[in-house]
Amino acid sequence: MSKLTCLDDKIWFPPPEEAQEDGLLAYGGDLSEERLLLAYRSSIFPWFEDELPWLEESLPLWWHPDPRFVLYPKDLKISKSMRKILEKGQFEFKVNSDFEQVIRSCQKIERKDQDGTWITNSMVEAYSSLHLSGYAFSAEAWLDGKLVGGLYGILLGKVFFGESMFSHASNASKFAFIHWVKLLESKGIELIDCQMHTPHLESLGAAFVTRKKFMELLNQFIPPLK
């Protein structure tokens, strides 16, 4: 097992191949825009965890799981029941109309098998800053003038890195996700990073790729750093 890296103030990451078996690569550092963009370009993403006894304070944990769960937009699956909902026009789809409300809703939503949230206030601030810089996007489902579902993530080159989603109405998050994937495909986006497996995303067409394949895809679809 490789040694876990503690990051300092310098903007850098160890090679992704040094990640632990569970995908944990490093801890520490900050959530600055420069570091976050380097992380995503390097196939790494941040997460917080309160149940690590060796971690004395709440620091970012940086992950690079193998395999990676991804969706090619062309492989999107829409069930017959979901097609009926889309045709019904129950929800209204919007992009970036209320990014902060989306990420706050993702932060507060209760999830099965989770006592709390990994979306800390510092992460809300960091991704809100990325939104203002044009990197973070929210895809939203609205019903009767209220936000009832959606997701947010980072868009770099031809890759969208999904971070989290929420739903306050049945099928609202699926509605937003399907419309968002279709929009991304129309804009030439080639890959959606779903990070970790969920039955929900698998039902929509997501599948595993190896770490090596995922990194090859990022090199292909994201312009190199200048």
Coordinates of C-alpha atoms in Angstrom, one line a residue:
M1 CA 0.0 0.0 0.0
S2 CA 1.4 3.4 -1.0
K3 CA 1.9 6.2 1.5
L4 CA -0.8 8.8 1.7
T5 CA 0.4 12.3 0.7
C6 CA -0.3 15.3 2.8
L7 CA -0.6 18.4 0.5
D8 CA 0.9 21.8 1.3
D9 CA 0.3 25.3 0.1
K10 CA 1.8 24.5 -3.3
I11 CA -0.6 23.6 -6.1
W12 CA 0.3 20.0 -7.0
F13 CA -0.9 16.4 -6.6
P14 CA 0.9 13.1 -6.5
P15 CA 0.5 10.7 -9.5
P16 CA -3.0 9.2 -9.5
E17 CA -1.5 5.8 -9.6
E18 CA -0.4 6.3 -6.0
A19 CA -4.0 6.2 -4.7
Q20 CA -5.0 3.7 -2.0
E21 CA -7.2 0.7 -2.9
D22 CA -10.3 2.7 -2.0
G23 CA -9.2 5.6 -4.2
L24 CA -8.0 8.0 -1.6
L25 CA -4.9 9.8 -3.0
A26 CA -4.1 12.7 -0.7
Y27 CA -5.4 15.0 2.0
G28 CA -4.9 18.6 3.0
G29 CA -4.3 21.6 0.8
D30 CA -7.1 24.0 0.0
L31 CA -10.2 24.4 -2.3
S32 CA -8.8 27.3 -4.3
E33 CA -9.9 27.6 -7.9
E34 CA -6.4 26.8 -9.2
R35 CA -6.1 23.6 -7.2
L36 CA -9.7 22.4 -8.0
L37 CA -9.2 22.9 -11.8
L38 CA -5.9 21.1 -11.6
A39 CA -7.5 18.3 -9.7
Y40 CA -10.3 17.7 -12.2
R41 CA -7.9 17.9 -15.2
S42 CA -5.9 15.3 -13.3
S43 CA -8.9 13.0 -12.8
I44 CA -9.0 13.8 -9.1
F45 CA -11.9 15.1 -7.0
P46 CA -12.3 16.4 -3.4
W47 CA -14.5 14.9 -0.7
F48 CA -14.8 15.4 3.1
E49 CA -15.0 12.6 5.7
D50 CA -15.6 13.0 9.4
E51 CA -15.0 9.4 10.5
L52 CA -11.3 9.1 9.9
P53 CA -9.6 8.8 13.3
W54 CA -6.2 9.8 12.1
L55 CA -7.5 13.1 10.6
E56 CA -7.3 15.6 13.4
E57 CA -9.3 18.3 11.6
S58 CA -11.6 18.7 8.7
L59 CA -9.4 18.7 5.6
P60 CA -10.1 18.0 2.0
L61 CA -9.6 14.4 0.9
W62 CA -8.6 13.9 -2.7
W63 CA -9.8 10.9 -4.5
H64 CA -9.0 8.9 -7.7
P65 CA -11.0 5.7 -7.7
D66 CA -10.4 2.8 -10.0
P67 CA -12.5 1.9 -11.8
R68 CA -14.4 5.1 -12.6
F69 CA -18.1 5.4 -13.3
V70 CA -18.9 7.4 -16.4
L71 CA -21.6 8.1 -19.0
Y72 CA -21.1 8.7 -22.6
P73 CA -24.0 11.1 -23.6
K74 CA -24.8 8.9 -26.6
D75 CA -25.4 6.0 -24.3
L76 CA -28.1 7.7 -22.2
K77 CA -30.9 5.3 -21.4
I78 CA -34.5 6.7 -20.9
S79 CA -37.1 4.3 -19.6
K80 CA -40.6 4.1 -21.1
S81 CA -42.0 5.5 -17.8
M82 CA -39.5 8.4 -17.9
R83 CA -40.3 9.2 -21.5
K84 CA -44.0 9.7 -20.5
I85 CA -42.9 12.1 -17.8
L86 CA -40.8 14.0 -20.3
E87 CA -43.6 14.2 -22.7
K88 CA -46.1 15.3 -20.0
G89 CA -44.2 18.5 -19.5
Q90 CA -44.7 18.5 -15.7
F91 CA -41.3 20.1 -15.0
E92 CA -39.5 23.1 -16.5
F93 CA -35.8 22.7 -17.2
K94 CA -33.4 25.5 -16.5
V95 CA -29.6 25.9 -16.4
N96 CA -27.8 28.2 -13.9
S97 CA -30.9 30.0 -12.9
D98 CA -30.1 29.5 -9.2
F99 CA -26.8 27.7 -8.7
E100 CA -26.5 28.5 -5.0
Q101 CA -29.9 27.0 -4.2
V102 CA -29.0 23.9 -6.1
I103 CA -25.8 23.3 -4.3
R104 CA -27.4 24.2 -0.9
S105 CA -30.2 21.7 -1.7
C106 CA -27.6 19.0 -2.5
Q107 CA -25.9 19.9 0.8
K108 CA -29.1 19.5 2.9
I109 CA -30.8 16.6 1.2
E110 CA -31.0 13.4 3.4
R111 CA -29.3 10.4 1.8
K112 CA -29.6 6.7 2.6
D113 CA -26.7 5.3 4.6
Q114 CA -25.3 8.7 5.3
D115 CA -25.4 10.5 8.6
G116 CA -24.3 13.9 7.2
T117 CA -23.1 15.6 4.1
W118 CA -19.7 15.8 2.5
I119 CA -20.6 19.2 1.0
T120 CA -19.2 21.5 3.6
N121 CA -19.8 25.3 3.6
S122 CA -16.2 25.7 2.3
M123 CA -17.1 23.5 -0.7
V124 CA -20.3 25.6 -1.3
E125 CA -18.1 28.7 -1.4
A126 CA -15.5 27.1 -3.6
Y127 CA -17.9 25.8 -6.2
S128 CA -20.0 29.0 -6.1
S129 CA -16.7 30.8 -7.0
L130 CA -16.1 28.3 -9.9
H131 CA -19.7 29.1 -11.0
L132 CA -18.9 32.8 -11.2
S133 CA -15.8 32.0 -13.2
G134 CA -17.8 30.0 -15.7
Y135 CA -16.6 26.5 -14.7
A136 CA -19.5 25.2 -12.5
F137 CA -23.0 24.7 -13.8
S138 CA -26.3 23.7 -12.4
A139 CA -29.1 21.9 -14.2
E140 CA -32.5 22.3 -12.7
A141 CA -36.1 21.0 -12.6
W142 CA -38.7 23.5 -11.6
L143 CA -42.4 22.9 -10.7
D144 CA -44.9 25.7 -10.2
G145 CA -42.1 28.2 -9.8
K146 CA -40.2 26.2 -7.3
L147 CA -36.9 24.4 -7.6
V148 CA -37.6 20.7 -7.0
G149 CA -34.6 18.9 -8.3
G150 CA -31.3 19.3 -10.0
L151 CA -27.5 18.7 -10.1
Y152 CA -24.3 20.6 -10.4
G153 CA -20.8 20.0 -11.6
I154 CA -17.7 21.2 -13.4
L155 CA -17.4 21.6 -17.2
L156 CA -13.9 21.5 -18.7
G157 CA -13.3 21.0 -22.4
K158 CA -15.6 18.2 -23.6
V159 CA -16.0 16.6 -20.1
F160 CA -18.7 17.3 -17.5
F161 CA -17.7 16.3 -13.9
G162 CA -20.9 15.6 -12.0
E163 CA -20.7 16.4 -8.3
S164 CA -24.1 15.9 -6.7
M165 CA -27.9 15.9 -7.3
F166 CA -31.0 16.2 -5.3
S167 CA -34.8 15.8 -5.7
H168 CA -37.7 17.1 -3.7
A169 CA -40.3 15.7 -6.2
S170 CA -40.5 12.2 -7.8
N171 CA -38.3 12.0 -10.9
A172 CA -37.2 15.6 -10.7
S173 CA -33.5 14.9 -10.6
K174 CA -33.8 12.3 -13.4
F175 CA -35.7 14.9 -15.5
A176 CA -32.9 17.5 -15.0
F177 CA -30.2 15.0 -15.6
I178 CA -31.7 13.7 -18.9
H179 CA -32.3 17.2 -20.2
W180 CA -28.8 18.2 -19.2
V181 CA -27.1 15.2 -20.9
K182 CA -29.1 15.9 -24.1
L183 CA -28.0 19.5 -24.0
L184 CA -24.3 18.6 -23.3
E185 CA -24.4 16.2 -26.3
S186 CA -25.8 18.9 -28.5
K187 CA -22.8 21.1 -27.5
G188 CA -20.3 18.4 -28.4
I189 CA -19.6 17.1 -24.8
E190 CA -18.1 13.6 -25.1
L191 CA -18.0 12.4 -21.5
I192 CA -19.8 12.7 -18.1
D193 CA -17.8 11.7 -15.0
C194 CA -20.2 10.2 -12.5
Q195 CA -17.4 9.4 -10.1
M196 CA -18.9 6.6 -8.1
H197 CA -21.4 3.9 -8.9
T198 CA -25.1 4.3 -8.0
P199 CA -28.0 2.2 -9.3
H200 CA -29.8 5.4 -10.3
L201 CA -27.0 6.4 -12.7
E202 CA -26.5 2.9 -13.9
S203 CA -30.2 2.8 -14.9
L204 CA -29.5 5.9 -17.0
G205 CA -26.6 4.2 -18.9
A206 CA -23.5 4.9 -16.9
A207 CA -20.8 2.2 -16.7
F208 CA -17.3 1.6 -15.3
V209 CA -14.0 2.3 -17.1
T210 CA -10.6 1.7 -15.8
R211 CA -8.4 4.4 -14.3
K212 CA -6.1 4.2 -17.3
K213 CA -8.9 4.6 -19.8
F214 CA -10.4 7.5 -17.9
M215 CA -7.2 9.4 -17.9
E216 CA -6.8 8.7 -21.6
L217 CA -10.2 10.2 -22.2
L218 CA -9.4 13.3 -20.2
N219 CA -6.2 13.8 -22.1
Q220 CA -8.2 13.5 -25.3
F221 CA -11.2 15.7 -24.4
I222 CA -9.6 18.5 -22.2
P223 CA -7.2 21.0 -23.6
P224 CA -3.8 20.9 -21.9
L225 CA -2.9 23.4 -19.2
K226 CA -1.0 26.4 -20.6

